[in-house]
Structure formats: structure tokens, C-alpha cells
């Protein structure tokens, strides 16, 4: 039962990793951008929610409803103002731009909020759980996060396949010039993709902030886990992102059963093994 419990907890943890990785996978699949500021954006969302809860006294769920759309707007503006100009200069330019954004965000957060560790109070929902079988306990928050990740991925998949804008996004991903010839505005389409990516990473950051503690330097570690989930699942594959997150979460959970010091190392070793023996990922494919 101890090992079964580790698998269950790893599965739920994988949902959080998949939620973190969704936006990273989407931006790479559509624009071929690896956003190095991805983890820092999640931390920004956490601090913004913390400030709103403390400053307005609003319930956390209301703050989440406000923060996620706000980050979608921020994502659209960021793509149009900051990222669009670098796309024509090649992948290195966008990599440097997002790296610079990461450094700026970390230092701004450090200046405003200091290096103190914070957490979002989720109340009884964050700590309550139920018995699954025997000694296996499932927390309501991890379960909700896993289901939320599945819902987000399913929603994005439906958007990409069933809507006109989604199909235009897929066309721009395949061939931007040809898509422009048939009426697509690649700048707007890329802005929409970035808006979705920012919204999902904000949601992931808020779920993580309720579940654990965070500080201005937490972003890079979130980026690493998201990147590993994307690579393990398959670059550009949405459902591969979920699979990659689950594999990473279960591996870390099982590693902690062997030795708590192996928790992170086990996940990194699986990531390295996938790169060495199946670099295309477990579910090689495309986001679109």
C-alpha cells in the first residue's frame, strides 16, 4: 500500500506539472518559442494574488477568477510588444528576450516583496482529504489540480480543432506566410496563443502557491519541471504534456520512497533517459 500510495500521489503531482507545462508546450508548438520566463510568470501570478487577497479581502476563488484573465491580456500584449519583433530574428533572439524578461521579473519581485517565503491560504480545502483505500489518502486540492489540468488540456484541444480561430492558429503554426495569404493575421493569432499560455501558467502558479510556498527565486525550478514534462511527453503534443507530467510526478514520488534525497534526482534521470533513447518524447506530435 505504501508504494501504491506513492503512485497515486505522483499521479496527482503530475497534474500540477502538466498544468505548468501546458503553456510552454503551446508556445513552442505554435511559435517555436521556448519561454525562459515561464516559471517566473507563475510566481508573478502568485504574488499578484497574494497582494489582491491582502489588499482587498476578496476570497481566493474570486482573486483566481480575476488573475487568470488578467494574465491572458498580459500575454497578448507581451507577444505583440515584446516577442513579435524577435520572431523574425530566429530562435536565439526570442530565447534571449525571454531570458531577459525572466531576470527582470525576478528582480522586480525581489524589490517589491523581498526574499521572504510566502504562501496562499486555501483554507480547509487545501488541507482536507479523503481515504481512497486503506492507508491511501487523497487531498482535495491535488485532485482538483489534476482534474483542472485535464479540463484545460481538453478545452485547448477543442479550441484548436473546433473553432475558426483555432484552425487559423494551426495553419499559422504550419506555415505563417501561407496562412497570411488566406487571411490569417499571424500577429493576432500568435498573441492569442501567448494569451492562452500566460493564462494557464498563471493558473498553475496559483495552484502551486496554495499547495506550497514560493518566493521570487522559485520560478526557474518551475520552468525546469515544466520543460521536463514537455520533453518527456513529446515536444508539441498537448496530451503528451499530461503524460510527461504524470511520468515526472510518479518518478519523483517513487524516488522519494527509496530515499527522500532522490526525489528530484529520479525525475531528472528519467528526463535524461528520454533525451538519450527517445528524444522525440513518449508521444511525439504537435500541439496543433
CSV table of C-alpha atoms in Angstrom, one decimal:
chain,number,residue,atom,x,y,z
A,1,UNK,CA,0.0,0.0,0.0
A,2,UNK,CA,2.9,2.3,0.6
A,3,UNK,CA,4.1,2.0,-3.0
A,4,UNK,CA,0.5,2.3,-4.3
A,5,UNK,CA,0.1,5.5,-2.3
A,6,UNK,CA,3.3,6.8,-3.8
A,7,UNK,CA,2.0,6.2,-7.3
A,8,UNK,CA,-1.3,7.9,-6.5
A,9,UNK,CA,0.4,10.9,-5.0
A,10,UNK,CA,2.8,11.0,-8.0
A,11,UNK,CA,-0.1,10.9,-10.4
A,12,UNK,CA,-1.8,13.9,-8.7
A,13,UNK,CA,1.5,15.8,-8.7
A,14,UNK,CA,1.8,15.1,-12.4
A,15,UNK,CA,-1.4,17.0,-12.9
A,16,UNK,CA,0.3,20.1,-11.4
A,17,UNK,CA,3.4,19.6,-13.6
A,18,UNK,CA,1.2,19.2,-16.7
A,19,UNK,CA,-0.6,22.4,-15.9
A,20,UNK,CA,2.7,24.2,-15.6
A,21,UNK,CA,3.9,22.7,-18.9
A,22,UNK,CA,0.8,23.4,-21.0
A,23,UNK,CA,1.6,27.0,-21.8
A,24,UNK,CA,5.2,26.1,-22.5
A,25,UNK,CA,4.1,23.3,-24.9
A,26,UNK,CA,1.6,25.6,-26.6
A,27,UNK,CA,4.1,28.4,-27.3
A,28,UNK,CA,6.7,26.0,-28.6
A,29,UNK,CA,4.2,24.1,-30.8
A,30,UNK,CA,2.7,27.3,-32.3
A,31,UNK,CA,5.6,29.8,-32.4
A,32,UNK,CA,8.7,27.6,-31.7
A,33,UNK,CA,9.5,29.7,-28.7
A,34,UNK,CA,11.0,28.4,-25.5
A,35,UNK,CA,9.8,30.9,-22.9
A,36,UNK,CA,12.5,31.0,-20.2
A,37,UNK,CA,10.3,33.4,-18.2
A,38,UNK,CA,7.6,30.8,-17.9
A,39,UNK,CA,8.2,29.8,-14.3
A,40,UNK,CA,8.7,33.4,-13.2
A,41,UNK,CA,5.3,34.4,-14.7
A,42,UNK,CA,3.7,31.7,-12.4
A,43,UNK,CA,5.4,33.3,-9.4
A,44,UNK,CA,4.2,36.8,-10.5
A,45,UNK,CA,0.7,35.4,-10.6
A,46,UNK,CA,1.2,34.0,-7.1
A,47,UNK,CA,2.4,37.4,-5.7
A,48,UNK,CA,-0.3,39.3,-7.5
A,49,UNK,CA,-3.0,37.0,-6.0
A,50,UNK,CA,-1.3,37.4,-2.6
A,51,UNK,CA,-1.4,41.2,-2.9
A,52,UNK,CA,-5.1,41.2,-4.0
A,53,UNK,CA,-6.2,38.9,-1.2
A,54,UNK,CA,-4.3,41.0,1.4
A,55,UNK,CA,-5.3,44.4,-0.1
A,56,UNK,CA,-9.0,43.8,-1.0
A,57,UNK,CA,-10.0,41.0,1.4
A,58,UNK,CA,-11.6,39.1,-1.5
A,59,UNK,CA,-12.0,35.4,-1.3
A,60,UNK,CA,-9.2,33.4,-3.0
A,61,UNK,CA,-11.5,31.9,-5.7
A,62,UNK,CA,-12.6,35.5,-6.7
A,63,UNK,CA,-8.9,36.5,-7.0
A,64,UNK,CA,-8.2,33.5,-9.2
A,65,UNK,CA,-11.1,34.4,-11.5
A,66,UNK,CA,-9.6,37.9,-11.8
A,67,UNK,CA,-6.0,37.0,-12.1
A,68,UNK,CA,-6.2,34.4,-14.9
A,69,UNK,CA,-8.0,36.6,-17.4
A,70,UNK,CA,-5.7,39.5,-16.5
A,71,UNK,CA,-2.7,37.3,-17.3
A,72,UNK,CA,-4.3,36.4,-20.6
A,73,UNK,CA,-4.4,40.1,-21.5
A,74,UNK,CA,-0.9,40.5,-20.3
A,75,UNK,CA,0.2,37.6,-22.5
A,76,UNK,CA,-1.4,39.1,-25.6
A,77,UNK,CA,0.3,42.4,-25.0
A,78,UNK,CA,3.6,40.8,-24.3
A,79,UNK,CA,3.6,38.9,-27.5
A,80,UNK,CA,2.6,41.9,-29.6
A,81,UNK,CA,5.0,44.4,-27.9
A,82,UNK,CA,8.0,42.2,-26.8
A,83,UNK,CA,8.1,38.9,-28.6
A,84,UNK,CA,6.8,39.7,-32.1
A,85,UNK,CA,9.8,41.7,-33.2
A,86,UNK,CA,12.2,38.9,-32.2
A,87,UNK,CA,10.4,36.1,-34.1
A,88,UNK,CA,11.8,37.2,-37.4
A,89,UNK,CA,15.3,37.2,-36.0
A,90,UNK,CA,15.4,33.5,-35.2
A,91,UNK,CA,15.0,31.3,-32.1
A,92,UNK,CA,18.1,32.7,-30.4
A,93,UNK,CA,16.6,36.2,-30.3
A,94,UNK,CA,13.4,35.0,-28.6
A,95,UNK,CA,15.4,32.9,-26.2
A,96,UNK,CA,17.4,36.0,-25.2
A,97,UNK,CA,14.3,38.2,-24.9
A,98,UNK,CA,12.5,35.7,-22.6
A,99,UNK,CA,15.7,35.2,-20.6
A,100,UNK,CA,15.9,39.0,-20.1
A,101,UNK,CA,12.3,39.0,-19.1
A,102,UNK,CA,12.9,36.3,-16.5
A,103,UNK,CA,15.8,38.3,-14.9
A,104,UNK,CA,13.7,41.5,-14.8
A,105,UNK,CA,10.7,39.7,-13.2
A,106,UNK,CA,12.8,38.1,-10.5
A,107,UNK,CA,14.4,41.4,-9.6
A,108,UNK,CA,11.2,43.3,-9.6
A,109,UNK,CA,9.6,40.8,-7.3
A,110,UNK,CA,12.6,40.8,-5.0
A,111,UNK,CA,12.5,44.6,-4.9
A,112,UNK,CA,8.8,44.8,-4.1
A,113,UNK,CA,8.2,41.7,-1.9
A,114,UNK,CA,11.7,40.9,-0.6
A,115,UNK,CA,13.1,37.4,-0.5
A,116,UNK,CA,10.7,36.2,2.2
A,117,UNK,CA,8.8,32.9,1.5
A,118,UNK,CA,5.0,33.2,1.2
A,119,UNK,CA,2.0,31.0,0.6
A,120,UNK,CA,-1.6,31.5,-0.3
A,121,UNK,CA,-4.1,30.4,2.3
A,122,UNK,CA,-6.5,28.0,0.7
A,123,UNK,CA,-8.4,27.3,3.9
A,124,UNK,CA,-9.7,23.9,4.7
A,125,UNK,CA,-9.9,22.9,1.0
A,126,UNK,CA,-6.1,23.0,0.8
A,127,UNK,CA,-5.6,20.6,3.8
A,128,UNK,CA,-8.7,18.3,3.6
A,129,UNK,CA,-8.5,14.9,2.1
A,130,UNK,CA,-10.4,11.6,1.9
A,131,UNK,CA,-9.5,7.9,2.2
A,132,UNK,CA,-9.2,6.1,-1.1
A,133,UNK,CA,-8.3,2.6,0.1
A,134,UNK,CA,-6.6,1.5,3.3
A,135,UNK,CA,-3.9,4.0,4.2
A,136,UNK,CA,-4.1,5.8,0.8
A,137,UNK,CA,-5.2,9.4,1.4
A,138,UNK,CA,-6.1,11.8,-1.5
A,139,UNK,CA,-6.1,15.5,-0.9
A,140,UNK,CA,-8.9,17.5,-2.4
A,141,UNK,CA,-6.5,20.2,-3.7
A,142,UNK,CA,-4.2,17.8,-5.6
A,143,UNK,CA,-7.2,16.0,-7.0
A,144,UNK,CA,-8.8,19.3,-8.1
A,145,UNK,CA,-5.5,20.4,-9.7
A,146,UNK,CA,-5.2,17.2,-11.7
A,147,UNK,CA,-8.8,17.4,-12.9
A,148,UNK,CA,-8.2,21.1,-13.7
A,149,UNK,CA,-5.2,20.2,-15.8
A,150,UNK,CA,-7.2,17.6,-17.8
A,151,UNK,CA,-10.0,20.2,-18.3
A,152,UNK,CA,-7.6,22.8,-19.5
A,153,UNK,CA,-5.9,20.5,-22.0
A,154,UNK,CA,-9.3,19.2,-23.3
A,155,UNK,CA,-10.5,22.8,-23.6
A,156,UNK,CA,-7.5,23.9,-25.6
A,157,UNK,CA,-7.8,20.8,-27.8
A,158,UNK,CA,-11.4,21.6,-28.6
A,159,UNK,CA,-10.5,25.3,-29.3
A,160,UNK,CA,-7.8,24.2,-31.7
A,161,UNK,CA,-9.9,21.7,-33.6
A,162,UNK,CA,-13.4,23.1,-33.5
A,163,UNK,CA,-13.1,26.9,-33.8
A,164,UNK,CA,-12.2,29.1,-36.7
A,165,UNK,CA,-9.5,30.9,-34.7
A,166,UNK,CA,-8.1,27.6,-33.5
A,167,UNK,CA,-7.8,26.3,-37.0
A,168,UNK,CA,-6.2,29.5,-38.1
A,169,UNK,CA,-3.7,29.1,-35.3
A,170,UNK,CA,-2.9,25.6,-36.5
A,171,UNK,CA,-2.4,26.9,-40.0
A,172,UNK,CA,-0.1,29.7,-38.8
A,173,UNK,CA,1.9,27.1,-36.9
A,174,UNK,CA,2.4,25.1,-40.1
A,175,UNK,CA,3.2,27.9,-42.5
A,176,UNK,CA,2.8,31.5,-41.4
A,177,UNK,CA,3.3,33.0,-44.9
A,178,UNK,CA,0.7,30.8,-46.5
A,179,UNK,CA,-1.8,31.4,-43.6
A,180,UNK,CA,-1.3,35.1,-44.1
A,181,UNK,CA,-2.2,34.8,-47.8
A,182,UNK,CA,-5.6,33.2,-47.0
A,183,UNK,CA,-6.5,35.9,-44.4
A,184,UNK,CA,-4.8,35.0,-41.2
A,185,UNK,CA,-3.1,37.7,-39.1
A,186,UNK,CA,-0.2,35.8,-37.7
A,187,UNK,CA,0.5,38.6,-35.1
A,188,UNK,CA,-3.0,38.4,-33.7
A,189,UNK,CA,-3.0,34.6,-33.8
A,190,UNK,CA,0.3,34.4,-32.0
A,191,UNK,CA,-1.0,36.9,-29.5
A,192,UNK,CA,-4.0,34.6,-28.8
A,193,UNK,CA,-1.6,31.6,-28.3
A,194,UNK,CA,0.5,33.6,-25.9
A,195,UNK,CA,-2.6,34.8,-24.0
A,196,UNK,CA,-3.7,31.2,-23.5
A,197,UNK,CA,-0.2,30.2,-22.4
A,198,UNK,CA,0.0,33.0,-19.9
A,199,UNK,CA,-3.5,32.2,-18.5
A,200,UNK,CA,-2.6,28.6,-18.0
A,201,UNK,CA,0.8,29.3,-16.3
A,202,UNK,CA,-1.0,31.8,-14.0
A,203,UNK,CA,-3.5,29.1,-13.1
A,204,UNK,CA,-0.7,26.7,-12.4
A,205,UNK,CA,1.2,29.2,-10.3
A,206,UNK,CA,-1.9,29.9,-8.2
A,207,UNK,CA,-2.5,26.2,-7.6
A,208,UNK,CA,1.1,25.8,-6.6
A,209,UNK,CA,1.0,28.8,-4.3
A,210,UNK,CA,-1.9,27.3,-2.4
A,211,UNK,CA,-0.2,23.9,-2.2
A,212,UNK,CA,3.3,25.0,-1.3
A,213,UNK,CA,5.4,28.1,-0.5
A,214,UNK,CA,7.0,30.4,-3.0
A,215,UNK,CA,9.5,33.3,-3.2
A,216,UNK,CA,10.9,35.5,-6.1
A,217,UNK,CA,13.5,32.8,-6.9
A,218,UNK,CA,11.1,29.9,-7.3
A,219,UNK,CA,10.5,30.5,-11.0
A,220,UNK,CA,13.5,28.7,-12.5
A,221,UNK,CA,12.7,25.4,-10.7
A,222,UNK,CA,9.1,25.6,-12.0
A,223,UNK,CA,10.5,26.1,-15.5
A,224,UNK,CA,12.7,23.1,-15.2
A,225,UNK,CA,9.8,20.8,-14.2
A,226,UNK,CA,7.6,22.2,-17.0
A,227,UNK,CA,10.3,21.8,-19.6
A,228,UNK,CA,11.0,18.2,-18.4
A,229,UNK,CA,7.3,17.4,-18.7
A,230,UNK,CA,7.1,18.8,-22.2
A,231,UNK,CA,10.2,16.9,-23.4
A,232,UNK,CA,9.2,13.6,-21.8
A,233,UNK,CA,5.7,13.7,-23.2
A,234,UNK,CA,6.8,15.0,-26.7
A,235,UNK,CA,7.5,18.5,-27.9
A,236,UNK,CA,4.3,20.0,-29.3
A,237,UNK,CA,1.9,17.3,-28.0
A,238,UNK,CA,-0.7,18.6,-25.7
A,239,UNK,CA,-1.7,15.2,-24.3
A,240,UNK,CA,1.9,14.3,-24.3
A,241,UNK,CA,2.3,17.1,-21.8
A,242,UNK,CA,-0.1,15.4,-19.4
A,243,UNK,CA,1.7,12.1,-19.8
A,244,UNK,CA,5.1,13.8,-19.3
A,245,UNK,CA,3.8,15.5,-16.1
A,246,UNK,CA,2.5,12.2,-14.8
A,247,UNK,CA,5.7,10.3,-15.6
A,248,UNK,CA,7.7,13.0,-13.9
A,249,UNK,CA,5.4,13.2,-10.8
A,250,UNK,CA,5.2,9.4,-10.4
A,251,UNK,CA,9.0,9.0,-10.8
A,252,UNK,CA,9.7,11.7,-8.2
A,253,UNK,CA,7.2,10.1,-5.8
A,254,UNK,CA,8.7,6.6,-6.2
A,255,UNK,CA,12.2,8.0,-5.8
A,256,UNK,CA,11.2,9.6,-2.5
A,257,UNK,CA,10.1,6.2,-1.3
A,258,UNK,CA,13.5,4.8,-1.9
A,259,UNK,CA,15.3,7.8,-0.5
A,260,UNK,CA,14.0,11.3,0.1
A,261,UNK,CA,17.2,12.7,-1.3
A,262,UNK,CA,16.4,11.0,-4.6
A,263,UNK,CA,13.0,12.9,-5.1
A,264,UNK,CA,14.3,15.4,-7.7
A,265,UNK,CA,17.2,13.3,-8.9
A,266,UNK,CA,14.9,10.5,-10.0
A,267,UNK,CA,12.9,12.8,-12.2
A,268,UNK,CA,16.0,14.3,-13.8
A,269,UNK,CA,17.3,10.8,-14.5
A,270,UNK,CA,14.1,9.9,-16.4
A,271,UNK,CA,14.3,13.2,-18.3
A,272,UNK,CA,17.9,12.3,-19.3
A,273,UNK,CA,16.9,8.8,-20.3
A,274,UNK,CA,14.2,10.1,-22.6
A,275,UNK,CA,16.6,12.6,-24.2
A,276,UNK,CA,19.1,9.8,-24.7
A,277,UNK,CA,16.8,7.0,-26.0
A,278,UNK,CA,13.6,8.7,-27.3
A,279,UNK,CA,14.4,12.4,-27.9
A,280,UNK,CA,11.1,12.9,-29.7
A,281,UNK,CA,9.3,12.1,-26.4
A,282,UNK,CA,6.8,9.4,-25.4
A,283,UNK,CA,4.0,10.9,-27.5
A,284,UNK,CA,5.8,12.7,-30.3
A,285,UNK,CA,3.4,15.1,-32.0
A,286,UNK,CA,2.2,18.6,-32.3
A,287,UNK,CA,0.3,20.9,-30.1
A,288,UNK,CA,-1.9,21.8,-33.1
